[in-house]
PDB file of C-alpha atoms and ligand atoms in Angstrom:
ATOM      1  CA  GLY A   1       0.000   0.000   0.000  1.00 30.00           C
ATOM      2  CA  ALA A   2       1.004   3.597  -0.054  1.00 34.00           C
ATOM      3  CA  HIS A   3       2.500   5.385   2.871  1.00 36.00           C
ATOM      4  CA  PHE A   4       3.226   9.063   3.149  1.00 42.00           C
ATOM      5  CA  LYS A   5       5.627  11.169   5.081  1.00 43.00           C
ATOM      6  CA  CYS A   6       4.780  14.742   6.026  1.00 44.00           C
ATOM      7  CA  LEU A   7       8.019  16.301   7.122  1.00 41.00           C
ATOM      8  CA  THR A   8       7.626  18.641  10.031  1.00 36.00           C
ATOM      9  CA  ARG A   9       7.037  22.260   9.152  1.00 41.00           C
ATOM     10  CA  LYS A  10       9.883  24.724   9.588  1.00 43.00           C
ATOM     11  CA  PRO A  11       8.703  28.029  11.086  1.00 45.00           C
ATOM     12  CA  ILE A  12       7.843  30.541   8.379  1.00 48.00           C
ATOM     13  CA  PRO A  13      10.079  33.595   8.835  1.00 50.00           C
ATOM     14  CA  ASP A  14       8.236  36.868   9.308  1.00 54.00           C
ATOM     15  CA  PRO A  15       8.512  38.650   5.891  1.00 50.00           C
ATOM     16  CA  LEU A  16       8.986  41.989   7.678  1.00 54.00           C
ATOM     17  CA  THR A  17      12.161  40.910   9.444  1.00 50.00           C
ATOM     18  CA  TYR A  18      13.384  38.456   6.827  1.00 43.00           C
ATOM     19  CA  PRO A  19      16.216  39.521   4.469  1.00 44.00           C
ATOM     20  CA  VAL A  20      14.868  41.366   1.428  1.00 45.00           C
ATOM     21  CA  ASN A  21      16.048  38.665  -0.933  1.00 43.00           C
ATOM     22  CA  LYS A  22      12.771  36.872  -1.738  1.00 42.00           C
ATOM     23  CA  ASP A  23      14.647  33.834  -2.989  1.00 41.00           C
ATOM     24  CA  ILE A  24      15.831  32.914   0.484  1.00 36.00           C
ATOM     25  CA  TYR A  25      12.239  33.349   1.658  1.00 36.00           C
ATOM     26  CA  ARG A  26      11.065  30.938  -1.063  1.00 39.00           C
ATOM     27  CA  THR A  27      12.208  27.965   1.023  1.00 33.00           C
ATOM     28  CA  THR A  28      10.314  24.719   1.196  1.00 38.00           C
ATOM     29  CA  VAL A  29       8.049  24.967   4.214  1.00 35.00           C
ATOM     30  CA  LEU A  30       6.489  21.593   4.061  1.00 39.00           C
ATOM     31  CA  LEU A  31       7.424  18.541   2.168  1.00 39.00           C
ATOM     32  CA  THR A  32       5.270  15.491   1.773  1.00 42.00           C
ATOM     33  CA  THR A  33       6.873  12.476   0.202  1.00 44.00           C
ATOM     34  CA  TRP A  34       4.900   9.605  -1.132  1.00 44.00           C
ATOM     35  CA  GLU A  35       6.716   6.335  -1.425  1.00 44.00           C
ATOM     36  CA  ARG A  36       4.993   3.189  -2.522  1.00 42.00           C
ATOM     37  CA  THR A  37       5.651   0.051  -4.492  1.00 38.00           C
ATOM     38  CA  MET A  38       3.701  -0.091  -7.720  1.00 37.00           C
ATOM     39  CA  ARG A  39       4.113  -3.375  -9.599  1.00 38.00           C
ATOM     40  CA  GLY A  40       7.626  -3.730  -8.218  1.00 33.00           C
ATOM     41  CA  THR A  41       8.784  -0.205  -9.004  1.00 38.00           C
ATOM     42  CA  ILE A  42       9.222   2.405  -6.350  1.00 42.00           C
ATOM     43  CA  HIS A  43       7.286   5.524  -7.268  1.00 51.00           C
ATOM     44  CA  SER A  44       7.758   8.525  -5.034  1.00 66.00           C
ATOM     45  CA  ALA A  45       6.135  11.904  -5.464  1.00 79.00           C
ATOM     46  CA  ARG A  46       6.746  15.129  -3.577  1.00 81.00           C
ATOM     47  CA  LEU A  47       4.371  17.973  -2.779  1.00 83.00           C
ATOM     48  CA  GLU A  48       6.014  21.236  -1.905  1.00 86.00           C
ATOM     49  CA  LEU A  49       4.413  24.503  -0.789  1.00 87.00           C
ATOM     50  CA  VAL A  50       6.480  27.525  -1.744  1.00 89.00           C
ATOM     51  CA  GLU A  51       5.912  31.249  -1.427  1.00 90.00           C
ATOM     52  CA  GLY A  52       6.568  33.297  -4.560  1.00 92.00           C
ATOM     53  CA  ASP A  53       5.737  34.156  -8.159  1.00 96.00           C
ATOM     54  CA  ILE A  54       4.746  31.154 -10.286  1.00 97.00           C
ATOM     55  CA  THR A  55       6.218  32.724 -13.461  1.00 98.00           C
ATOM     56  CA  GLN A  56       9.688  32.094 -12.002  1.00 96.00           C
ATOM     57  CA  GLN A  57       9.158  28.342 -11.562  1.00 96.00           C
ATOM     58  CA  LYS A  58      11.452  26.244 -13.776  1.00 96.00           C
ATOM     59  CA  ASP A  59       9.203  23.201 -13.749  1.00 96.00           C
ATOM     60  CA  ASP A  60       8.027  21.217 -16.753  1.00 98.00           C
ATOM     61  CA  ALA A  61       4.687  23.034 -16.542  1.00 98.00           C
ATOM     62  CA  ILE A  62       3.072  25.841 -14.630  1.00 98.00           C
ATOM     63  CA  VAL A  63      -0.690  26.162 -14.332  1.00 98.00           C
ATOM     64  CA  ASN A  64      -2.527  29.350 -15.246  1.00 98.00           C
ATOM     65  CA  ALA A  65      -5.738  30.438 -13.505  1.00 98.00           C
ATOM     66  CA  ALA A  66      -7.376  31.580 -16.737  1.00 98.00           C
ATOM     67  CA  ASN A  67     -10.889  32.513 -17.834  1.00 98.00           C
ATOM     68  CA  THR A  68     -13.055  30.781 -20.418  1.00 98.00           C
ATOM     69  CA  THR A  69     -11.921  33.090 -23.277  1.00 98.00           C
ATOM     70  CA  LEU A  70      -8.217  32.267 -22.690  1.00 98.00           C
ATOM     71  CA  LEU A  71      -7.484  35.849 -23.778  1.00 98.00           C
ATOM     72  CA  GLY A  72      -5.652  36.872 -20.591  1.00 98.00           C
ATOM     73  CA  GLY A  73      -6.628  38.933 -17.579  1.00 98.00           C
ATOM     74  CA  GLY A  74      -5.159  40.096 -14.261  1.00 98.00           C
ATOM     75  CA  GLY A  75      -3.641  38.103 -11.393  1.00 98.00           C
ATOM     76  CA  VAL A  76      -1.783  34.913 -12.363  1.00 98.00           C
ATOM     77  CA  ASP A  77      -3.212  35.102 -15.910  1.00 98.00           C
ATOM     78  CA  GLY A  78      -1.795  38.579 -16.419  1.00 98.00           C
ATOM     79  CA  ALA A  79       1.568  37.652 -14.883  1.00 98.00           C
ATOM     80  CA  ILE A  80       1.953  34.560 -17.080  1.00 98.00           C
ATOM     81  CA  HIS A  81       1.057  36.335 -20.317  1.00 98.00           C
ATOM     82  CA  ARG A  82       3.322  39.274 -19.421  1.00 98.00           C
ATOM     83  CA  ALA A  83       6.283  37.037 -18.619  1.00 98.00           C
ATOM     84  CA  GLY A  84       5.540  34.408 -21.291  1.00 98.00           C
ATOM     85  CA  GLY A  85       5.087  36.795 -24.179  1.00 98.00           C
ATOM     86  CA  PRO A  86       2.719  36.860 -27.180  1.00 98.00           C
ATOM     87  CA  ALA A  87       3.345  33.272 -28.340  1.00 98.00           C
ATOM     88  CA  ILE A  88       1.190  31.948 -25.502  1.00 98.00           C
ATOM     89  CA  LEU A  89      -1.728  34.235 -26.408  1.00 98.00           C
ATOM     90  CA  GLU A  90      -1.439  33.208 -30.075  1.00 98.00           C
ATOM     91  CA  GLU A  91      -1.743  29.546 -29.117  1.00 98.00           C
ATOM     92  CA  CYS A  92      -4.655  30.357 -26.801  1.00 98.00           C
ATOM     93  CA  LYS A  93      -6.478  32.130 -29.642  1.00 98.00           C
ATOM     94  CA  LYS A  94      -6.064  29.010 -31.825  1.00 97.00           C
ATOM     95  CA  ILE A  95      -7.536  26.852 -29.047  1.00 97.00           C
ATOM     96  CA  GLY A  96     -10.431  29.295 -28.895  1.00 97.00           C
ATOM     97  CA  GLY A  97     -11.516  28.958 -25.278  1.00 97.00           C
ATOM     98  CA  CYS A  98     -11.845  26.572 -22.326  1.00 97.00           C
ATOM     99  CA  PRO A  99     -14.938  25.658 -20.293  1.00 97.00           C
ATOM    100  CA  THR A 100     -14.839  26.038 -16.505  1.00 98.00           C
ATOM    101  CA  GLY A 101     -13.337  22.960 -14.847  1.00 98.00           C
ATOM    102  CA  GLU A 102     -11.330  21.944 -17.927  1.00 98.00           C
ATOM    103  CA  ALA A 103      -7.673  22.414 -18.901  1.00 98.00           C
ATOM    104  CA  VAL A 104      -5.731  23.023 -22.119  1.00 98.00           C
ATOM    105  CA  ILE A 105      -1.967  23.208 -22.752  1.00 98.00           C
ATOM    106  CA  THR A 106       0.277  25.645 -24.626  1.00 98.00           C
ATOM    107  CA  SER A 107       4.012  26.178 -24.818  1.00 98.00           C
ATOM    108  CA  GLY A 108       5.670  28.269 -22.115  1.00 98.00           C
ATOM    109  CA  GLY A 109       6.804  31.020 -24.514  1.00 98.00           C
ATOM    110  CA  ASN A 110       9.575  33.031 -22.783  1.00 98.00           C
ATOM    111  CA  LEU A 111       8.874  31.455 -19.374  1.00 98.00           C
ATOM    112  CA  PRO A 112      11.441  29.166 -17.729  1.00 98.00           C
ATOM    113  CA  ALA A 113       8.694  26.497 -17.680  1.00 98.00           C
ATOM    114  CA  GLN A 114       8.337  24.461 -20.888  1.00 98.00           C
ATOM    115  CA  TRP A 115       4.511  24.327 -20.830  1.00 98.00           C
ATOM    116  CA  VAL A 116       1.592  26.332 -19.494  1.00 98.00           C
ATOM    117  CA  ILE A 117      -1.526  24.392 -18.581  1.00 98.00           C
ATOM    118  CA  HIS A 118      -4.446  26.817 -18.644  1.00 98.00           C
ATOM    119  CA  THR A 119      -7.406  25.905 -16.486  1.00 98.00           C
ATOM    120  CA  VAL A 120     -10.571  27.838 -15.646  1.00 98.00           C
ATOM    121  CA  GLY A 121     -11.699  27.836 -12.047  1.00 98.00           C
ATOM    122  CA  PRO A 122     -15.290  28.320 -10.901  1.00 98.00           C
ATOM    123  CA  VAL A 123     -16.438  31.744  -9.743  1.00 98.00           C
ATOM    124  CA  TRP A 124     -17.556  31.358  -6.122  1.00 98.00           C
ATOM    125  CA  ARG A 125     -21.287  32.105  -5.796  1.00 98.00           C
ATOM    126  CA  ASP A 126     -22.703  30.489  -2.689  1.00 97.00           C
ATOM    127  CA  GLY A 127     -21.371  26.947  -2.792  1.00 97.00           C
ATOM    128  CA  SER A 128     -24.493  25.462  -4.364  1.00 97.00           C
ATOM    129  CA  LYS A 129     -23.474  25.831  -7.996  1.00 97.00           C
ATOM    130  CA  ARG A 130     -21.099  22.807  -8.131  1.00 98.00           C
ATOM    131  CA  GLU A 131     -18.154  25.118  -7.296  1.00 98.00           C
ATOM    132  CA  ASP A 132     -16.376  22.348  -5.338  1.00 98.00           C
ATOM    133  CA  ALA A 133     -16.757  19.758  -8.118  1.00 98.00           C
ATOM    134  CA  LEU A 134     -15.608  22.208 -10.811  1.00 98.00           C
ATOM    135  CA  LEU A 135     -12.523  23.198  -8.794  1.00 98.00           C
ATOM    136  CA  ARG A 136     -11.735  19.503  -8.228  1.00 98.00           C
ATOM    137  CA  ASN A 137     -12.017  18.970 -11.995  1.00 98.00           C
ATOM    138  CA  ASP A 138      -9.553  21.811 -12.606  1.00 98.00           C
ATOM    139  CA  TYR A 139      -6.829  20.071 -10.609  1.00 98.00           C
ATOM    140  CA  LYS A 140      -7.654  16.640 -12.019  1.00 98.00           C
ATOM    141  CA  ASN A 141      -7.664  17.847 -15.625  1.00 98.00           C
ATOM    142  CA  CYS A 142      -4.374  19.724 -15.193  1.00 98.00           C
ATOM    143  CA  LEU A 143      -2.718  16.529 -13.902  1.00 97.00           C
ATOM    144  CA  ILE A 144      -4.238  14.541 -16.784  1.00 97.00           C
ATOM    145  CA  GLN A 145      -2.686  17.049 -19.203  1.00 98.00           C
ATOM    146  CA  ALA A 146       0.654  16.628 -17.390  1.00 97.00           C
ATOM    147  CA  ASP A 147       0.428  12.833 -17.721  1.00 97.00           C
ATOM    148  CA  LEU A 148      -0.480  13.121 -21.421  1.00 97.00           C
ATOM    149  CA  GLN A 149       2.796  15.006 -21.942  1.00 97.00           C
ATOM    150  CA  GLN A 150       4.579  12.630 -19.529  1.00 97.00           C
ATOM    151  CA  LEU A 151       5.709  15.586 -17.399  1.00 97.00           C
ATOM    152  CA  GLU A 152       7.524  15.039 -14.098  1.00 96.00           C
ATOM    153  CA  SER A 153       6.989  18.400 -12.401  1.00 96.00           C
ATOM    154  CA  ILE A 154       4.091  20.838 -12.300  1.00 97.00           C
ATOM    155  CA  ALA A 155       3.458  24.046 -10.345  1.00 97.00           C
ATOM    156  CA  PHE A 156      -0.035  25.197  -9.361  1.00 98.00           C
ATOM    157  CA  PRO A 157      -1.253  28.574  -8.174  1.00 98.00           C
ATOM    158  CA  SER A 158      -4.210  28.730  -5.820  1.00 98.00           C
ATOM    159  CA  ILE A 159      -6.914  28.540  -8.487  1.00 98.00           C
ATOM    160  CA  SER A 160     -10.110  30.610  -8.057  1.00 98.00           C
ATOM    161  CA  THR A 161      -9.081  32.177  -4.730  1.00 98.00           C
ATOM    162  CA  GLY A 162      -8.348  35.654  -6.161  1.00 98.00           C
ATOM    163  CA  ALA A 163     -10.766  37.427  -8.474  1.00 98.00           C
ATOM    164  CA  TYR A 164     -13.074  34.392  -8.372  1.00 98.00           C
ATOM    165  CA  ARG A 165     -13.379  34.716  -4.584  1.00 98.00           C
ATOM    166  CA  PHE A 166     -13.385  31.003  -3.723  1.00 98.00           C
ATOM    167  CA  PRO A 167     -12.786  30.734   0.061  1.00 98.00           C
ATOM    168  CA  ILE A 168      -9.093  29.805   0.315  1.00 98.00           C
ATOM    169  CA  GLU A 169      -9.326  27.290   3.193  1.00 97.00           C
ATOM    170  CA  LYS A 170     -11.961  25.318   1.278  1.00 98.00           C
ATOM    171  CA  ALA A 171     -10.050  25.650  -1.998  1.00 98.00           C
ATOM    172  CA  ALA A 172      -6.829  24.453  -0.347  1.00 96.00           C
ATOM    173  CA  HIS A 173      -8.484  21.310   0.951  1.00 96.00           C
ATOM    174  CA  ILE A 174     -10.042  20.525  -2.438  1.00 98.00           C
ATOM    175  CA  ALA A 175      -6.747  21.180  -4.236  1.00 97.00           C
ATOM    176  CA  LEU A 176      -4.504  19.132  -1.922  1.00 92.00           C
ATOM    177  CA  SER A 177      -6.868  16.177  -1.540  1.00 92.00           C
ATOM    178  CA  THR A 178      -7.415  16.002  -5.322  1.00 95.00           C
ATOM    179  CA  ILE A 179      -3.669  16.091  -5.989  1.00 91.00           C
ATOM    180  CA  ALA A 180      -2.993  13.456  -3.300  1.00 86.00           C
ATOM    181  CA  GLY A 181      -5.638  11.239  -4.915  1.00 87.00           C
ATOM    182  CA  HIS A 182      -4.046  11.587  -8.348  1.00 90.00           C
ATOM    183  CA  LEU A 183      -0.532  10.886  -7.049  1.00 85.00           C
ATOM    184  CA  LYS A 184      -1.763   7.616  -5.498  1.00 80.00           C
ATOM    185  CA  GLY A 185      -2.597   6.407  -9.015  1.00 84.00           C
ATOM    186  CA  LYS A 186      -0.423   5.816 -12.060  1.00 86.00           C
ATOM    187  CA  THR A 187       1.223   9.105 -13.026  1.00 91.00           C
ATOM    188  CA  THR A 188       4.495  10.407 -14.439  1.00 93.00           C
ATOM    189  CA  VAL A 189       4.370  13.395 -12.077  1.00 93.00           C
ATOM    190  CA  LYS A 190       7.089  13.248  -9.423  1.00 89.00           C
ATOM    191  CA  THR A 191       6.906  16.755  -7.962  1.00 89.00           C
ATOM    192  CA  VAL A 192       3.939  19.049  -7.467  1.00 91.00           C
ATOM    193  CA  TYR A 193       4.695  22.611  -6.326  1.00 93.00           C
ATOM    194  CA  PHE A 194       2.082  24.907  -4.917  1.00 92.00           C
ATOM    195  CA  VAL A 195       3.258  28.487  -5.447  1.00 95.00           C
ATOM    196  CA  LEU A 196       1.424  30.744  -3.029  1.00 94.00           C
ATOM    197  CA  PHE A 197       1.321  34.507  -3.331  1.00 93.00           C
ATOM    198  CA  GLY A 198       1.687  35.981   0.127  1.00 91.00           C
ATOM    199  CA  ALA A 199       2.082  34.548   3.626  1.00 90.00           C
ATOM    200  CA  ALA A 200      -1.668  34.284   4.302  1.00 92.00           C
ATOM    201  CA  ALA A 201      -2.233  32.041   1.293  1.00 94.00           C
ATOM    202  CA  LEU A 202       0.820  29.975   2.204  1.00 92.00           C
ATOM    203  CA  GLU A 203      -0.438  29.555   5.753  1.00 91.00           C
ATOM    204  CA  ALA A 204      -3.881  28.433   4.537  1.00 94.00           C
ATOM    205  CA  TYR A 205      -2.334  25.714   2.378  1.00 92.00           C
ATOM    206  CA  GLN A 206       0.094  24.683   5.086  1.00 88.00           C
ATOM    207  CA  ASN A 207      -2.731  24.233   7.572  1.00 90.00           C
ATOM    208  CA  SER A 208      -4.707  22.271   5.033  1.00 91.00           C
ATOM    209  CA  LEU A 209      -1.783  19.995   4.203  1.00 87.00           C
ATOM    210  CA  GLN A 210      -1.063  19.458   7.897  1.00 85.00           C
ATOM    211  CA  ASP A 211      -4.724  18.599   8.387  1.00 88.00           C
ATOM    212  CA  LEU A 212      -4.689  16.205   5.415  1.00 85.00           C
ATOM    213  CA  CYS A 213      -1.574  14.491   6.778  1.00 80.00           C
ATOM    214  CA  GLY A 214      -3.378  14.045  10.082  1.00 80.00           C
ATOM    215  CA  LYS A 215      -6.534  12.563   8.576  1.00 81.00           C
ATOM    216  CA  ASP A 216      -5.202  10.324   5.812  1.00 73.00           C
ATOM    217  CA  THR A 217      -4.264   7.051   7.515  1.00 61.00           C
ATOM    218  CA  GLU A 218      -1.633   6.433   4.840  1.00 56.00           C
ATOM    219  CA  MET A 219       0.118   9.669   5.700  1.00 52.00           C
ATOM    220  CA  LYS A 220       2.287   9.511   8.754  1.00 44.00           C
ATOM    221  CA  GLN A 221       3.774  12.568  10.376  1.00 40.00           C
ATOM    222  CA  VAL A 222       7.555  12.208  10.614  1.00 37.00           C
TER     223      VAL A 222
HETATM  224  N1  APR B 301       2.161  33.751  -8.815  1.00 82.05           N
HETATM  225  C1  APR B 301       1.442  32.943  -8.001  1.00 82.05           C
HETATM  226  N2  APR B 301       0.219  33.238  -7.540  1.00 82.05           N
HETATM  227  C2  APR B 301      -0.311  34.434  -7.919  1.00 82.05           C
HETATM  228  C3  APR B 301       0.359  35.338  -8.785  1.00 82.05           C
HETATM  229  C4  APR B 301       1.647  34.956  -9.233  1.00 82.05           C
HETATM  230  N3  APR B 301       2.378  35.733 -10.049  1.00 82.05           N
HETATM  231  N4  APR B 301      -0.451  36.421  -8.984  1.00 82.05           N
HETATM  232  C5  APR B 301      -1.567  36.210  -8.262  1.00 82.05           C
HETATM  233  N5  APR B 301      -1.502  35.017  -7.618  1.00 82.05           N
HETATM  234  C6  APR B 301      -2.470  34.382  -6.727  1.00 82.05           C
HETATM  235  C7  APR B 301      -3.538  35.262  -6.142  1.00 82.05           C
HETATM  236  O1  APR B 301      -3.033  35.931  -4.994  1.00 82.05           O
HETATM  237  C8  APR B 301      -4.589  34.225  -5.789  1.00 82.05           C
HETATM  238  O2  APR B 301      -4.259  33.620  -4.554  1.00 82.05           O
HETATM  239  O3  APR B 301      -3.190  33.442  -7.516  1.00 82.05           O
HETATM  240  C9  APR B 301      -4.441  33.171  -6.886  1.00 82.05           C
HETATM  241  C10 APR B 301      -5.534  33.198  -7.953  1.00 82.05           C
HETATM  242  O4  APR B 301      -5.933  34.538  -8.158  1.00 82.05           O
HETATM  243  P1  APR B 301      -6.344  35.086  -9.636  1.00 82.05           P
HETATM  244  O5  APR B 301      -5.121  35.228 -10.445  1.00 82.05           O
HETATM  245  O6  APR B 301      -7.200  36.283  -9.416  1.00 82.05           O
HETATM  246  O7  APR B 301      -7.198  33.899 -10.294  1.00 82.05           O
HETATM  247  P2  APR B 301      -8.722  33.474 -10.053  1.00 82.05           P
HETATM  248  O8  APR B 301      -9.186  33.805  -8.681  1.00 82.05           O
HETATM  249  O9  APR B 301      -8.757  32.047 -10.514  1.00 82.05           O
HETATM  250  O10 APR B 301      -9.522  34.408 -11.073  1.00 82.05           O
HETATM  251  C11 APR B 301      -9.347  34.168 -12.446  1.00 82.05           C
HETATM  252  O11 APR B 301      -8.894  36.471 -12.903  1.00 82.05           O
HETATM  253  O12 APR B 301      -6.947  37.190 -13.853  1.00 82.05           O
HETATM  254  C12 APR B 301      -8.257  36.879 -14.113  1.00 82.05           C
HETATM  255  O13 APR B 301      -8.287  36.150 -16.408  1.00 82.05           O
HETATM  256  C13 APR B 301      -8.389  35.713 -15.056  1.00 82.05           C
HETATM  257  O14 APR B 301     -10.763  35.991 -15.326  1.00 82.05           O
HETATM  258  C14 APR B 301      -9.759  35.206 -14.689  1.00 82.05           C
HETATM  259  C15 APR B 301      -9.804  35.416 -13.185  1.00 82.05           C
END
């Protein structure tokens, strides 16, 4: 069976007193390693929460919190198109759009990441419009795209928790439990990064991961 290790959390330095250099601040605050035998091969996957700007991630793919037109916007969407350059928008125009809950893939343009997986999160209304299921589908479909390309590393932002106003604690639990579920199955993904913008978002995901480690009998705190 699968067993998990949640390494203990190092204290998060206070950004006000921490050295200005953001890179030092972008340390791994929590690492969860999955090790399990799968038909005789050892498959281990890592989930890392980092604080920073997703456009700087050098992973195989970064995920964009897009809208259904795929024509860009603010937040993560704006940052990725700004840093990635016009090639990404050109590819998005050819794709022509993406329904909420689904994911499409383009090249990374000028980004350090090779691919951008664009997904469209649900706008939070009141919780009765299938928001949870659609957000779960976002994460699942991004990981399916990663497996289709046989990618080994992928970085997610906190989808829907900005302009789309999805409550972050709820979103964090949906995101982390969906990713954990996918990593228990057959996948080429070895490392999933969550790139959080700001200490509050980081804290919300940390608490959620800690909580998940506590509840999931296969995950043991080390
Ligand atoms: N790196 C990582 N995370 C970021 C970055 C960045 N450079 N910029 C913003 N974020 C964080 C926000 O702080 C928030 O926690 O990403 C999360 C998602 O926020 P949004 O980007 O607003 O995305 P979302 O809530 O899914 O709304 C999508 O906003 O930008 C438009 O075109 C987009 O219409 C779509 C909507």
